[in-house]
PDB file of C-alpha atoms in Angstrom:
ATOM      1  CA  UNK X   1      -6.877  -5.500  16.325  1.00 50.00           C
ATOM      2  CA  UNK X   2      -4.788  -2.435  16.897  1.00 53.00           C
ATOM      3  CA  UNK X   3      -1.270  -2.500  16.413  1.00 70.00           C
ATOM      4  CA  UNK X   4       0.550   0.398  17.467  1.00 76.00           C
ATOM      5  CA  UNK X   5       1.254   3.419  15.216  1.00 91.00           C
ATOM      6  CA  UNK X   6       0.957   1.044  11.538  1.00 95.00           C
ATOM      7  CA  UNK X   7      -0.036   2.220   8.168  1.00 96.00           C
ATOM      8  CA  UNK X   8      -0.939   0.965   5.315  1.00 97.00           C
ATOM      9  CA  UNK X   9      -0.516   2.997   2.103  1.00 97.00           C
ATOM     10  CA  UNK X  10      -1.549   1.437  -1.307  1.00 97.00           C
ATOM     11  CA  UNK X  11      -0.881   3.266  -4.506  1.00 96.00           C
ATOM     12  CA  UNK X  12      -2.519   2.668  -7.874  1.00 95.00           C
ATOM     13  CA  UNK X  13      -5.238   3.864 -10.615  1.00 94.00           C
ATOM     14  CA  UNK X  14      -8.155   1.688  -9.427  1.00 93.00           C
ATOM     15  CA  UNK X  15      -9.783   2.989 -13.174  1.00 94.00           C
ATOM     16  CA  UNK X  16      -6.944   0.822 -15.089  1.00 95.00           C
ATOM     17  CA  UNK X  17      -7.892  -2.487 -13.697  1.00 95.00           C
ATOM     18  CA  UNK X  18      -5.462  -4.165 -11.951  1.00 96.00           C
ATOM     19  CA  UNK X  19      -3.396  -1.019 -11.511  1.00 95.00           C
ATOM     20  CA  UNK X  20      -5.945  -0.239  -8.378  1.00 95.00           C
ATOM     21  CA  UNK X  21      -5.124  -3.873  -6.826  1.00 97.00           C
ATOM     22  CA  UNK X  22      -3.978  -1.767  -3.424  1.00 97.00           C
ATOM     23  CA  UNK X  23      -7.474   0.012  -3.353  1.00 97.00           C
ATOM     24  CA  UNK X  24      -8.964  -3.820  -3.645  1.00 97.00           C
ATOM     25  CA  UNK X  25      -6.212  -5.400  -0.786  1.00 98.00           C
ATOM     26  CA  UNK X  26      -6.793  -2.084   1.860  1.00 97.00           C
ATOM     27  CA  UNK X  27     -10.843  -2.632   1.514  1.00 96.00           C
ATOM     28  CA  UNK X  28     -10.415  -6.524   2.312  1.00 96.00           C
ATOM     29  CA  UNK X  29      -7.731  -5.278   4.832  1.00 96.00           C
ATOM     30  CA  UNK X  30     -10.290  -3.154   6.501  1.00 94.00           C
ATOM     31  CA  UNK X  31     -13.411  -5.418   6.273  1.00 94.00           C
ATOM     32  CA  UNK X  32     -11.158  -8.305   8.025  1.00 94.00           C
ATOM     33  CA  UNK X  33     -11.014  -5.185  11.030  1.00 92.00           C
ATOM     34  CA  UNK X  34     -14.569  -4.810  10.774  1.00 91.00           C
ATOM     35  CA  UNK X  35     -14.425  -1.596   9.552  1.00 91.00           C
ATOM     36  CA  UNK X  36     -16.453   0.804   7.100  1.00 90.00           C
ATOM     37  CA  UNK X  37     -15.236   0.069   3.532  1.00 91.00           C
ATOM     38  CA  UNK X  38     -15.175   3.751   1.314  1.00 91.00           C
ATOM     39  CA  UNK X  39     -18.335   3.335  -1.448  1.00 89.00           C
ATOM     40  CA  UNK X  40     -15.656   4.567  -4.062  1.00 88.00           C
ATOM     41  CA  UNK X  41     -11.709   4.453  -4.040  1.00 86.00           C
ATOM     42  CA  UNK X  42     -11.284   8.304  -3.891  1.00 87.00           C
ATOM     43  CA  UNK X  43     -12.697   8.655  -0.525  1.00 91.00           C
ATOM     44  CA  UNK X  44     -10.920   8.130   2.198  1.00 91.00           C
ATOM     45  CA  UNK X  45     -10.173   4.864   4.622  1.00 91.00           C
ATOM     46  CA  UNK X  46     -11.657   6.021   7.889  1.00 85.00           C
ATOM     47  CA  UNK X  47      -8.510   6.521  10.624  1.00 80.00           C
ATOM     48  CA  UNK X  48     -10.486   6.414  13.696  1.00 74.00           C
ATOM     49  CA  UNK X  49      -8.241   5.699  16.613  1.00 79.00           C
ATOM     50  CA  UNK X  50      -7.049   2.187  16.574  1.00 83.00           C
ATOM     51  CA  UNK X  51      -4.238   1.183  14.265  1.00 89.00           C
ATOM     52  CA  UNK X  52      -3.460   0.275  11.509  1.00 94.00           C
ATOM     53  CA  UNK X  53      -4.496   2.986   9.455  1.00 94.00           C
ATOM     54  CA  UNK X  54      -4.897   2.915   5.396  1.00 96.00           C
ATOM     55  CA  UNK X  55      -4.493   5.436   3.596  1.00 96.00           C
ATOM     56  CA  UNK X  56      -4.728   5.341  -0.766  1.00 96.00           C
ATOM     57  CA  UNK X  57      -3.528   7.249  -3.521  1.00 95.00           C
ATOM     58  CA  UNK X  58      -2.991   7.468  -6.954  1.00 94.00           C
ATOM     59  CA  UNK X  59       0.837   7.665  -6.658  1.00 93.00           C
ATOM     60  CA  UNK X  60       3.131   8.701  -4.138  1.00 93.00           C
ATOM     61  CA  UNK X  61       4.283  11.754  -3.921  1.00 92.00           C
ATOM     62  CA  UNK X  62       7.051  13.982  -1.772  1.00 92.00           C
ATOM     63  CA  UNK X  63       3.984  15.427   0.366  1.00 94.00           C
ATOM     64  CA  UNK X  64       3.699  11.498   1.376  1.00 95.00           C
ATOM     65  CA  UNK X  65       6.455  11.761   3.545  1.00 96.00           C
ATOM     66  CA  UNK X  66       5.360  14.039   6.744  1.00 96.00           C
ATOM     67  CA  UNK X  67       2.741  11.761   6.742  1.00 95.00           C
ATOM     68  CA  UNK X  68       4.631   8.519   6.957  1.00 96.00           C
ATOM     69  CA  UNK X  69       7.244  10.280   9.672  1.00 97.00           C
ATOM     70  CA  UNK X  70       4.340   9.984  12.378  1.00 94.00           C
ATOM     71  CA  UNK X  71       4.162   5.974  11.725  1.00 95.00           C
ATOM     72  CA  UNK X  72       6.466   3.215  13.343  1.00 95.00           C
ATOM     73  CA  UNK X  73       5.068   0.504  11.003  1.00 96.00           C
ATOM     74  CA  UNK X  74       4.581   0.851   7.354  1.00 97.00           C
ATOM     75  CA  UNK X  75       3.063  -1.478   4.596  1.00 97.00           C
ATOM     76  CA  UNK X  76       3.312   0.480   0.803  1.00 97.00           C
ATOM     77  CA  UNK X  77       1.052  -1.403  -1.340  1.00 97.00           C
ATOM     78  CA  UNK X  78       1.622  -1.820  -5.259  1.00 95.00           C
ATOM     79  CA  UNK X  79       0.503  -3.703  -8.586  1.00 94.00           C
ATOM     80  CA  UNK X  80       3.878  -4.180 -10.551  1.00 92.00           C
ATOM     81  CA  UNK X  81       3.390  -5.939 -14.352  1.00 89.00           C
ATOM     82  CA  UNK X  82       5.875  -8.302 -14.586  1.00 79.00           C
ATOM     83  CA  UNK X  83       9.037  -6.970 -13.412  1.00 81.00           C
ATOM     84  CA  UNK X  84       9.246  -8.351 -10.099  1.00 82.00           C
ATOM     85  CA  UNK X  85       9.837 -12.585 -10.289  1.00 86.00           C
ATOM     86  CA  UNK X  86       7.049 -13.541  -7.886  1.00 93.00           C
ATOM     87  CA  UNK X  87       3.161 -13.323  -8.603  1.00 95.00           C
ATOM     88  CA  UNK X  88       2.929 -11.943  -4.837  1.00 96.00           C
ATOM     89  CA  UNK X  89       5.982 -10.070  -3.464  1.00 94.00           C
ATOM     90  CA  UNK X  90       6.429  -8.836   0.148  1.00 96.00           C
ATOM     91  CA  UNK X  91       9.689  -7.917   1.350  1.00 94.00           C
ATOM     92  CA  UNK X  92      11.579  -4.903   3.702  1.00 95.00           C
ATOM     93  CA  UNK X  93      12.313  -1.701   2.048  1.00 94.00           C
ATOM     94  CA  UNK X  94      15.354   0.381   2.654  1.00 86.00           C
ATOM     95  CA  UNK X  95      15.002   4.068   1.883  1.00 85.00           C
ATOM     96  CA  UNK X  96      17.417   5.081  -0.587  1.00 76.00           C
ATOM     97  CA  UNK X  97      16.946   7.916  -3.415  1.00 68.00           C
ATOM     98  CA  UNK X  98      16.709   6.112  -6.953  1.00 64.00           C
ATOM     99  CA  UNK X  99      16.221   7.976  -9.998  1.00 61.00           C
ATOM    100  CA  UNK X 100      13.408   7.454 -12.218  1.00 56.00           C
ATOM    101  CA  UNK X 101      12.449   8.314 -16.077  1.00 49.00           C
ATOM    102  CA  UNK X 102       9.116   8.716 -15.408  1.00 50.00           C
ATOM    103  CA  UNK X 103       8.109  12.046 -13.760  1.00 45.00           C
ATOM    104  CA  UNK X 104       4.858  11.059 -11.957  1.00 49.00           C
ATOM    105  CA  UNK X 105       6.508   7.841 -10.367  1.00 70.00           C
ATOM    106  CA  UNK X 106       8.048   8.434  -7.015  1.00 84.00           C
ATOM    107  CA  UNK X 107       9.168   4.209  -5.500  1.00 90.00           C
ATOM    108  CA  UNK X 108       8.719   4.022  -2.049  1.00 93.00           C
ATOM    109  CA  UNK X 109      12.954   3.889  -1.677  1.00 93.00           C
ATOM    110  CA  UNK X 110      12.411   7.646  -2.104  1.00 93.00           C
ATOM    111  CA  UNK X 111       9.719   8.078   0.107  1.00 94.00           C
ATOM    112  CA  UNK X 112      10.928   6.622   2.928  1.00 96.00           C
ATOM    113  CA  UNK X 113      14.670   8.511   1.910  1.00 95.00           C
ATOM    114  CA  UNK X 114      13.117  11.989   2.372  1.00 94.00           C
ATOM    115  CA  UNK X 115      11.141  11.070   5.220  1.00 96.00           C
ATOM    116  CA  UNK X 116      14.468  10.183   6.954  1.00 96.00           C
ATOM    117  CA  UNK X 117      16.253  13.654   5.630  1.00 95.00           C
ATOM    118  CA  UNK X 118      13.469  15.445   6.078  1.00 95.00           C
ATOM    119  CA  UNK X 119      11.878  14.630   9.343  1.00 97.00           C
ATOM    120  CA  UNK X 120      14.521  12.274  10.741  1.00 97.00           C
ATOM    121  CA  UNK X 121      12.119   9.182  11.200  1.00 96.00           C
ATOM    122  CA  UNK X 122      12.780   5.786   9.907  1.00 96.00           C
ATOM    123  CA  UNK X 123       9.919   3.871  10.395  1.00 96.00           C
ATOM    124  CA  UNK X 124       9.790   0.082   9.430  1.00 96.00           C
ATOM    125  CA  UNK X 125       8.445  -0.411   5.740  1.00 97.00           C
ATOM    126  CA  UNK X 126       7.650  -3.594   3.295  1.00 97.00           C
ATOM    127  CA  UNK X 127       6.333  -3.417   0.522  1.00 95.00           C
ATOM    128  CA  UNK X 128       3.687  -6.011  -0.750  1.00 97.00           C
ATOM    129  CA  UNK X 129       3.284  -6.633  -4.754  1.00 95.00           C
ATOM    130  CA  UNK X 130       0.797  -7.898  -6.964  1.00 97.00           C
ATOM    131  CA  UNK X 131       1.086  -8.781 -10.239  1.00 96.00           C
ATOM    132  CA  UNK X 132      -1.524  -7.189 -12.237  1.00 95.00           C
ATOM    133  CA  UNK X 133      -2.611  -8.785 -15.698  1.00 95.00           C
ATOM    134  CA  UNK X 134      -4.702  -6.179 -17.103  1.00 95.00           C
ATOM    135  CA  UNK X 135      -4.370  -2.607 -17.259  1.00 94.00           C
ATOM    136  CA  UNK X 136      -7.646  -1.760 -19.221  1.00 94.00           C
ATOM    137  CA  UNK X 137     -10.163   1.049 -18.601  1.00 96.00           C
ATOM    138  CA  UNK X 138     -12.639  -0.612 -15.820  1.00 93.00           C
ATOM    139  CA  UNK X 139     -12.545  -0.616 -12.181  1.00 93.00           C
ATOM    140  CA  UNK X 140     -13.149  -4.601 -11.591  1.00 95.00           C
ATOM    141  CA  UNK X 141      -9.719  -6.859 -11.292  1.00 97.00           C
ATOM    142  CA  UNK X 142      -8.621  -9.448 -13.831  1.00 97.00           C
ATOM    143  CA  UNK X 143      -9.801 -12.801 -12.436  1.00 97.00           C
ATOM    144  CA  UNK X 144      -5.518 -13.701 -11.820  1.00 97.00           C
ATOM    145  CA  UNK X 145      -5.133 -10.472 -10.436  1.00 97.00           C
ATOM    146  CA  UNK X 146      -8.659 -10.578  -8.020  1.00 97.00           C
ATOM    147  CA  UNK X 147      -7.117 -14.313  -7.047  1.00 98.00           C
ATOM    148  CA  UNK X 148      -3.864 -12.782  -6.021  1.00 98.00           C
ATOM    149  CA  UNK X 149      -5.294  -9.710  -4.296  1.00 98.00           C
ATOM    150  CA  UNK X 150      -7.065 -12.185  -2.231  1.00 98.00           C
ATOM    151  CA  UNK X 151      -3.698 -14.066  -0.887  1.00 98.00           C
ATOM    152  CA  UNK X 152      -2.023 -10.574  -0.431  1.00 98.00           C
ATOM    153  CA  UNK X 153      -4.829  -9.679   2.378  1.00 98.00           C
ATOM    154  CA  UNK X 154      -4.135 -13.151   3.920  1.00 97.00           C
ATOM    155  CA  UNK X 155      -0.288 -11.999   3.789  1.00 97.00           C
ATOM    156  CA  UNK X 156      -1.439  -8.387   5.023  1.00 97.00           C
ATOM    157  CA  UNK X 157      -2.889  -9.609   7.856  1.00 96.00           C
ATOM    158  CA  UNK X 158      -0.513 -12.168   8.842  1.00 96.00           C
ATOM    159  CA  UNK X 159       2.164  -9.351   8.789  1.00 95.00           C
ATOM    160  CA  UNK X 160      -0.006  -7.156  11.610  1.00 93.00           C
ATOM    161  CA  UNK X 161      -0.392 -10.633  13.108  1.00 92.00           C
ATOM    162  CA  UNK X 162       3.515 -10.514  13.418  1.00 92.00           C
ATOM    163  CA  UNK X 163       3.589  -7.028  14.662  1.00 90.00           C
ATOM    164  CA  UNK X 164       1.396  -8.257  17.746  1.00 85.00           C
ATOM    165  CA  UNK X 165       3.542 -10.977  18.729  1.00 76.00           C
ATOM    166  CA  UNK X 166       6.689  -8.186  18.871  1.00 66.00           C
TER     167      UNK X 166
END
């Protein structure tokens, strides 16, 4: 599959559980392509040259954006605990600047705002949530959270489905 100029970027602290859901969704993401799955969630996905690309970090950050202006097609992926209604969320996001209490939390809104001021690109973004259960210090998902994770690549991959069919 390679659909034109897409990215996934998941965000999380794969060593506080189900805060690393995104590492656990881009690695089924990727073996579904086929591809080469990193041994451990601080290397890199490999970008090669077919689409879509995945990309993970701990958080975002401003630096994010230059690398998001060269994409048409975006996917942020996220563990939220609770605050969101559904178990599985996947919706459009809009950029807008939001203010935040916490310092090392940048929401994709943000992102995708100073990628528009900044490099004047506005490419397509959704965002796809997973509830997380557990948030303790180990790398392996709750057993609710793994079971989610596991619908979220099925949702993942019907999205690039949908891109193909555009």
């Amino acid at each position: 599959m390679n659909i034109e100029s897409t990215l996934f970027i998941g965000y999380g602290n794969p060593d506080r559980q189900d805060d690393g859901v995104a590492w656990h969704i881009l690695a089924g993401l990727s073996q579904k392509l086929g591809r080469r799955i990193p041994e451990f969630w601080d290397e890199p996905f490999p970008l090669g040259n077919e689409f879509p690309h995945m990309i993970f970090e701990l958080q975002l950050n401003p630096e994010i954006a230059e690398t998001i202006a060269n994409y048409k097609n975006i996917c942020f992926v996220d563990a939220h605990t609770g605050n969101i209604p559904n178990d599985i969320q996947f919706g459009e996001v809009i950029g807008a600047f939001q203010t935040n209490p916490f310092t090392h939390h940048m929401p994709a809104e943000t992102v995708l705002a100073l990628t528009k001021s900044i490099y004047k690109a506005e490419p397509k973004a959704f965002l796809l949530s997973v509830r997380g259960y557990s948030f303790g210090f180990t790398q392996d998902l709750s057993p609710q959270t793994a079971f989610l994770a596991a619908i979220a690549i099925t949702k993942g991959w019907d999205w690039l489905e949908s891109l193909t069919n555009n």
